[in-house]
mmCIF file of C-alpha atoms in Angstrom:
data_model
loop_
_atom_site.group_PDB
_atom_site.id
_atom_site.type_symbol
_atom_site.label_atom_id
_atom_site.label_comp_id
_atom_site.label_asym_id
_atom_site.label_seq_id
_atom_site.Cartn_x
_atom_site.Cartn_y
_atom_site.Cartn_z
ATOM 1 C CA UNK A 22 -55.774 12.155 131.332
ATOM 2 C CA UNK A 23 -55.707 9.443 129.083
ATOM 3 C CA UNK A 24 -58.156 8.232 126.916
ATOM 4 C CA UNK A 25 -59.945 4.613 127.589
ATOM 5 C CA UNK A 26 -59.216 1.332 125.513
ATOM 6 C CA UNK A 27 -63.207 1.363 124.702
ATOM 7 C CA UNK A 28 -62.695 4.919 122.852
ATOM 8 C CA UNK A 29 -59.518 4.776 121.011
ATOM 9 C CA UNK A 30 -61.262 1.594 119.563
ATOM 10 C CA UNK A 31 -64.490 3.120 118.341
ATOM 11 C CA UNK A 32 -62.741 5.261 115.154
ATOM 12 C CA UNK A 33 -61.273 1.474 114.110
ATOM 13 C CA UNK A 34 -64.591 -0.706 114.649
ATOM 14 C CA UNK A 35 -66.593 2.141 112.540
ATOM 15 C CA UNK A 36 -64.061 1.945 109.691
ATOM 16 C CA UNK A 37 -63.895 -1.823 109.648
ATOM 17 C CA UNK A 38 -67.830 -1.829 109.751
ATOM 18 C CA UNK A 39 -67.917 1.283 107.113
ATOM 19 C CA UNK A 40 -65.403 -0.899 105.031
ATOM 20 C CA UNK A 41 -67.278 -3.927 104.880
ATOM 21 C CA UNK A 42 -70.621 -2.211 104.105
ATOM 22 C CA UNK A 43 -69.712 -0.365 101.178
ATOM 23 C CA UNK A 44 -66.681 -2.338 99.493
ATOM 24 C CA UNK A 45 -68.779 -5.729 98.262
ATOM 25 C CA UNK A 46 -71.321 -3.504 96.616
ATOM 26 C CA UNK A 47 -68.478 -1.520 95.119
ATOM 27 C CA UNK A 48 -66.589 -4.575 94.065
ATOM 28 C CA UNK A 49 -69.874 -6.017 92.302
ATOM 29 C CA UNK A 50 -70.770 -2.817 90.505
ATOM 30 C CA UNK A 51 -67.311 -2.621 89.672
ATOM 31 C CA UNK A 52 -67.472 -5.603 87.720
ATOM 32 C CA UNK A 53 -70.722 -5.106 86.277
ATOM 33 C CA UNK A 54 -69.001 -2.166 84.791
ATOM 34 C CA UNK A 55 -65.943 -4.352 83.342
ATOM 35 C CA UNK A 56 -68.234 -6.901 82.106
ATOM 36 C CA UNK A 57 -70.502 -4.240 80.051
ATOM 37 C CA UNK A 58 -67.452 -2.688 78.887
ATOM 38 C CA UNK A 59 -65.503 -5.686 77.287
ATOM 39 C CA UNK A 60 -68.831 -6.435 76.103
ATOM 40 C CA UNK A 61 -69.075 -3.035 73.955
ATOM 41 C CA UNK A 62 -65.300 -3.640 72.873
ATOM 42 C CA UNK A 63 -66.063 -7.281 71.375
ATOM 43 C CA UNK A 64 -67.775 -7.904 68.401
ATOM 44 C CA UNK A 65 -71.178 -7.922 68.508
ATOM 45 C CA UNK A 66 -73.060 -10.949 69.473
ATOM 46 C CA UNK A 67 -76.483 -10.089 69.783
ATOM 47 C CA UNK A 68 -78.234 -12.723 72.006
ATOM 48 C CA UNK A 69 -82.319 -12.403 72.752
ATOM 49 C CA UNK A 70 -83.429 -14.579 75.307
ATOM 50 C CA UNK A 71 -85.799 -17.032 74.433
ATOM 51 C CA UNK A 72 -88.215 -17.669 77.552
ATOM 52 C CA UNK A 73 -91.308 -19.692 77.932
ATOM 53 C CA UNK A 74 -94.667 -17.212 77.877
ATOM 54 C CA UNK A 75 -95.229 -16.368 81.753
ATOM 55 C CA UNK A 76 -98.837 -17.177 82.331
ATOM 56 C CA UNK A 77 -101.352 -14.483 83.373
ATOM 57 C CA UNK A 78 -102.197 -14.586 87.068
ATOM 58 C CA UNK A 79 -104.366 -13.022 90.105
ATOM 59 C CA UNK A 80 -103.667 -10.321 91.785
ATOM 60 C CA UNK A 81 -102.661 -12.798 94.731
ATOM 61 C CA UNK A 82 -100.518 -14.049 92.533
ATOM 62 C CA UNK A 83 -98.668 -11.249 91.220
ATOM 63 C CA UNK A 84 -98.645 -9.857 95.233
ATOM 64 C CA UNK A 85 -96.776 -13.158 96.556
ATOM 65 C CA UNK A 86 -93.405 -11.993 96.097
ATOM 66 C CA UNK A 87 -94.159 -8.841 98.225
ATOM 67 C CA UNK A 88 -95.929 -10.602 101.067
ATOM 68 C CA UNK A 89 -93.141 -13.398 100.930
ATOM 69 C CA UNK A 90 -90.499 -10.807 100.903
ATOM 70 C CA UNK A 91 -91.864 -9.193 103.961
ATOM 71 C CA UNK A 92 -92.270 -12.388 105.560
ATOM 72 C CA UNK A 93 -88.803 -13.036 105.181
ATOM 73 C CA UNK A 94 -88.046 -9.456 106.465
ATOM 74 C CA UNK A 95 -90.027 -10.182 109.520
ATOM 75 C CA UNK A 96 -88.663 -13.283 110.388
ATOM 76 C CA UNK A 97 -85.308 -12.102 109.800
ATOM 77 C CA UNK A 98 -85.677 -9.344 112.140
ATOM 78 C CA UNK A 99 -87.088 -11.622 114.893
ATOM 79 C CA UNK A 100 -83.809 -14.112 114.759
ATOM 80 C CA UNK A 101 -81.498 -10.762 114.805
ATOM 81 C CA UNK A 102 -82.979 -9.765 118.236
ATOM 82 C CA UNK A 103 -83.171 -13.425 119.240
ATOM 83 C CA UNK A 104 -79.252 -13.633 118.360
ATOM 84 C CA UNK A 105 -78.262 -10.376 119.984
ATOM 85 C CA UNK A 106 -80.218 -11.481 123.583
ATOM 86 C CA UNK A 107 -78.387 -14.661 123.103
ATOM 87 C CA UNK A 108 -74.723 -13.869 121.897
ATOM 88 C CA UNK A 109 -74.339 -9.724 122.225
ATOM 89 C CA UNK A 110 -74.708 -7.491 119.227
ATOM 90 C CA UNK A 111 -70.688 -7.545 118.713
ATOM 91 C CA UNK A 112 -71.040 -11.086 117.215
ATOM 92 C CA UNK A 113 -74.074 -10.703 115.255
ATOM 93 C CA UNK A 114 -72.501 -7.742 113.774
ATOM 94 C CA UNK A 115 -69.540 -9.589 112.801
ATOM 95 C CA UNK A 116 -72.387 -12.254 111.401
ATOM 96 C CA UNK A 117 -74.429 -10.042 109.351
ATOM 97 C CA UNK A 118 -71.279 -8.012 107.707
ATOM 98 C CA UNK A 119 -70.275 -11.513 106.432
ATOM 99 C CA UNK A 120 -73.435 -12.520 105.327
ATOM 100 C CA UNK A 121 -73.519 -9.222 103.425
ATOM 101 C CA UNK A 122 -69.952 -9.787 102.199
ATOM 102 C CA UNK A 123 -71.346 -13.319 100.797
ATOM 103 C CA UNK A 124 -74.511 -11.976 99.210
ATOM 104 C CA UNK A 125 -72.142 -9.319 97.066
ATOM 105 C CA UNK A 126 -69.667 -12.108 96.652
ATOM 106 C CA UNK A 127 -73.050 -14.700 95.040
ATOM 107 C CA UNK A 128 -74.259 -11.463 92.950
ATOM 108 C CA UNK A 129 -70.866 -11.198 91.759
ATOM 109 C CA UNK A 130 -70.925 -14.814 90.416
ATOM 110 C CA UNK A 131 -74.439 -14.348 88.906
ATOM 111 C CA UNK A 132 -72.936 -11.519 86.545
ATOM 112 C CA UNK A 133 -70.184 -13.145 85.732
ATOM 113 C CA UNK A 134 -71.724 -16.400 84.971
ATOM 114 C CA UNK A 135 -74.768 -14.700 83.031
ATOM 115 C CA UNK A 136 -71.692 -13.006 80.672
ATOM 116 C CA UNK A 137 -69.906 -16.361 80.151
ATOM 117 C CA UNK A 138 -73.619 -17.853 79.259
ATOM 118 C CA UNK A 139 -73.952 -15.534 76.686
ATOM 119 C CA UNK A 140 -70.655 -15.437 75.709
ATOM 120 C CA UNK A 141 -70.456 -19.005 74.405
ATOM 121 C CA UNK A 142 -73.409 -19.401 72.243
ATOM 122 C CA UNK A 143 -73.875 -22.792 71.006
ATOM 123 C CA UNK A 144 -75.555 -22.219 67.470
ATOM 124 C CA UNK A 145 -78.338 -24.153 66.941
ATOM 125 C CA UNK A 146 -80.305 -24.906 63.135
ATOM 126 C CA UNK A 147 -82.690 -22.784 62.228
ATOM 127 C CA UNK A 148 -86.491 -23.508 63.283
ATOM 128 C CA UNK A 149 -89.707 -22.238 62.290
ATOM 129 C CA UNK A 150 -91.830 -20.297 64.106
ATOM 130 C CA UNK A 151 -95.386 -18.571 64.038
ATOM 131 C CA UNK A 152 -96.223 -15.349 65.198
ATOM 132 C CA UNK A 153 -99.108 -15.255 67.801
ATOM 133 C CA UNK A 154 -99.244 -12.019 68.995
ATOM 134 C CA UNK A 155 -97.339 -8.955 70.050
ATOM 135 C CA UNK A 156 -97.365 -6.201 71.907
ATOM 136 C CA UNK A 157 -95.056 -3.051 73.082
ATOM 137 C CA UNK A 158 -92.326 -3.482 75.740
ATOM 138 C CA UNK A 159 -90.593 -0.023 77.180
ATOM 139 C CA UNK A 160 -87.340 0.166 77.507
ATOM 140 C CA UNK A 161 -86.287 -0.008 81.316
ATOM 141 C CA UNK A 162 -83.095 -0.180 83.695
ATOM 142 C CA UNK A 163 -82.173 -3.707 82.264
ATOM 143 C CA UNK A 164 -83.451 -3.788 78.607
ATOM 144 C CA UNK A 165 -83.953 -1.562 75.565
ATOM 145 C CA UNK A 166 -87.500 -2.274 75.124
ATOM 146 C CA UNK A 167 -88.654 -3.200 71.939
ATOM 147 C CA UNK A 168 -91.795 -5.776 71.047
ATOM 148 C CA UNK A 169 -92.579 -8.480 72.557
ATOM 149 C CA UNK A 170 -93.623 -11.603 70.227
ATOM 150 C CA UNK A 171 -95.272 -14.354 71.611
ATOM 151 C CA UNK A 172 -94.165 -17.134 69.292
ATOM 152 C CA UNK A 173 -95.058 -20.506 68.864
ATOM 153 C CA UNK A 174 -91.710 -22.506 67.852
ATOM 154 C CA UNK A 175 -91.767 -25.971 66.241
ATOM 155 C CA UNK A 176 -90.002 -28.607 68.620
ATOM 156 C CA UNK A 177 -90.852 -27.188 71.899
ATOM 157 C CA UNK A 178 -94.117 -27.995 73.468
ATOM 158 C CA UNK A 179 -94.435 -24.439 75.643
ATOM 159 C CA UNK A 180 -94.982 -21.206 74.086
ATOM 160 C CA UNK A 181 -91.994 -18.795 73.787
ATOM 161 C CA UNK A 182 -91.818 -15.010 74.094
ATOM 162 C CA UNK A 183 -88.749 -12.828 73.037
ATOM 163 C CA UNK A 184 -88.301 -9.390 72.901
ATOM 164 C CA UNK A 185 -87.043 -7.727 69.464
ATOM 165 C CA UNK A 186 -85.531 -3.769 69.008
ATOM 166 C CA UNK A 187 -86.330 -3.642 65.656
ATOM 167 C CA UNK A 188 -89.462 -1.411 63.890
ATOM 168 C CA UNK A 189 -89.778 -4.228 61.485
ATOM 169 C CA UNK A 190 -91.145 -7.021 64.290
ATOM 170 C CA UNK A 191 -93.987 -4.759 65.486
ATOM 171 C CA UNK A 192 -95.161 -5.381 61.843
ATOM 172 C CA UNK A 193 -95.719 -9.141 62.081
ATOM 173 C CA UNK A 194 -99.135 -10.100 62.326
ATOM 174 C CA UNK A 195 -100.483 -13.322 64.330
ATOM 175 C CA UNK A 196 -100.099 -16.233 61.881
ATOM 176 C CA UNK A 197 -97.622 -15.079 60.135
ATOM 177 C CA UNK A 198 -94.159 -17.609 59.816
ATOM 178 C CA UNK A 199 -90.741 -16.644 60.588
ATOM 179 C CA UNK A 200 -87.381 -18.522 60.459
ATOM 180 C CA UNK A 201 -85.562 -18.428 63.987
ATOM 181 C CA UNK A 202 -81.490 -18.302 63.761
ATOM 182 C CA UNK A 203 -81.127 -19.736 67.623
ATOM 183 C CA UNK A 204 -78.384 -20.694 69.778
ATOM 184 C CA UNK A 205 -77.967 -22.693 73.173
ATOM 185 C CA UNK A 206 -76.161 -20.302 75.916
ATOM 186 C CA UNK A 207 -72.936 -22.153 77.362
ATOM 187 C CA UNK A 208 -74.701 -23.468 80.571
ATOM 188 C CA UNK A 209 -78.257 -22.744 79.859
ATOM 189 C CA UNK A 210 -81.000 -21.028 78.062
ATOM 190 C CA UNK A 211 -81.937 -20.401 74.844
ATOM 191 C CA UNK A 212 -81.088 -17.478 72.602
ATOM 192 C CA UNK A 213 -82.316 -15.359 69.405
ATOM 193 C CA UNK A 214 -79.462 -14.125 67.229
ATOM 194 C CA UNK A 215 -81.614 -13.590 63.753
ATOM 195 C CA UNK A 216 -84.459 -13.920 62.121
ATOM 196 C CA UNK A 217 -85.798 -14.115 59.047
ATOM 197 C CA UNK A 218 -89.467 -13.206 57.228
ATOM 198 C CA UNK A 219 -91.327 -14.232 54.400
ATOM 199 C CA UNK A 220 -88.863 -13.169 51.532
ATOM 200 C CA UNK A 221 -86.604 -10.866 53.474
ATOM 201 C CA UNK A 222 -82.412 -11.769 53.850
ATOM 202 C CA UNK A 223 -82.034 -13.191 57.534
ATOM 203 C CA UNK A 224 -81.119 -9.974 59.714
ATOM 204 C CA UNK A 225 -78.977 -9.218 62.743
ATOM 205 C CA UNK A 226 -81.212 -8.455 66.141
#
């Protein structure tokens, strides 16, 4: 007795689907990996980022992002029924594994063009700044923690905040004047590369 068309086609469609569901995230960690690692083997370029202060919010505010995520979710959900009634779940399969393909593909691009951002720094003179306050930052997943100053740099109108690894930052004290060694990143963004206090030689971040 033979076996049907329908099941000697099932092992295929679950490796095709298996494929496309677990390569794109492999590809993009894969070159997250690459990118870290020529990053260790080049010379180092440390680059801070220099970000206007975020202001202080409600808790509505700081809860948007969660209720417009599951917004999103729940709208989301209601077109992939709507599209299954309407064209069978074979298609919208198809659909959603290349829409997931394309996400990995966009977060792919975002790393890479982050790197080449920071990898051609556009140095900048040096600027004054004043020290308005500080506090603690953890390290986490995506940074080393340090402290965070909030700085008040001449030439730009907003206040800026960077975070520093280095003991000697957590000892500035509101008022006190620094000298910023800054660069432009290739396509956006300002950066930090040294600094320099009171009498002290300019040092390395």
């Amino acid at each position: 007795m033979s076996a049907s068309p329908d099941t000697g086609a099932a092992p295929a469609v679950v490796q095709r689907t298996a494929w496309w569901l677990f390569a794109p995230p492999a590809g993009l960690a894969a070159l997250r990996w690459l990118l870290q690692w020529q990053s260790e083997r080049a010379a180092p370029s440390p680059a801070l980022p220099l970000q206007p202060l975020a202001e202080g919010g409600t808790l509505m505010t700081a809860l948007m992002p969660l209720f417009w995520g599951v917004g999103v979710l729940l709208v989301l959900a209601l077109g992939i029924a709507g599209a299954v009634r309407r064209w069978g779940g074979t298609r919208v399969r198809k659909m959603l594994l290349w829409a997931w393909a394309l996400l990995c593909l966009a977060g792919s691009a975002a790393l890479l063009a982050g790197h080449l951002n920071r990898q051609g720094l556009q140095p900048l003179a040096p600027v004054q700044a004043q020290v308005l306050g500080s506090r603690p930052r953890p390290p986490s997943l995506h940074a080393v923690g340090g402290t965070e100053l909030v700085l008040r740099v001449d030439g730009l109108s907003a206040v800026q905040q960077v975070v520093i690894d280095d003991a000697q930052a957590a000892r500035w004290q509101p008022g006190q004047r620094i000298l910023l060694h800054w660069a432009h990143g290739r396509f956006r963004g300002l950066y930090v590369t040294r600094w320099q206090a009171g009498d002290a030689p300019a040092a390395n971040l």
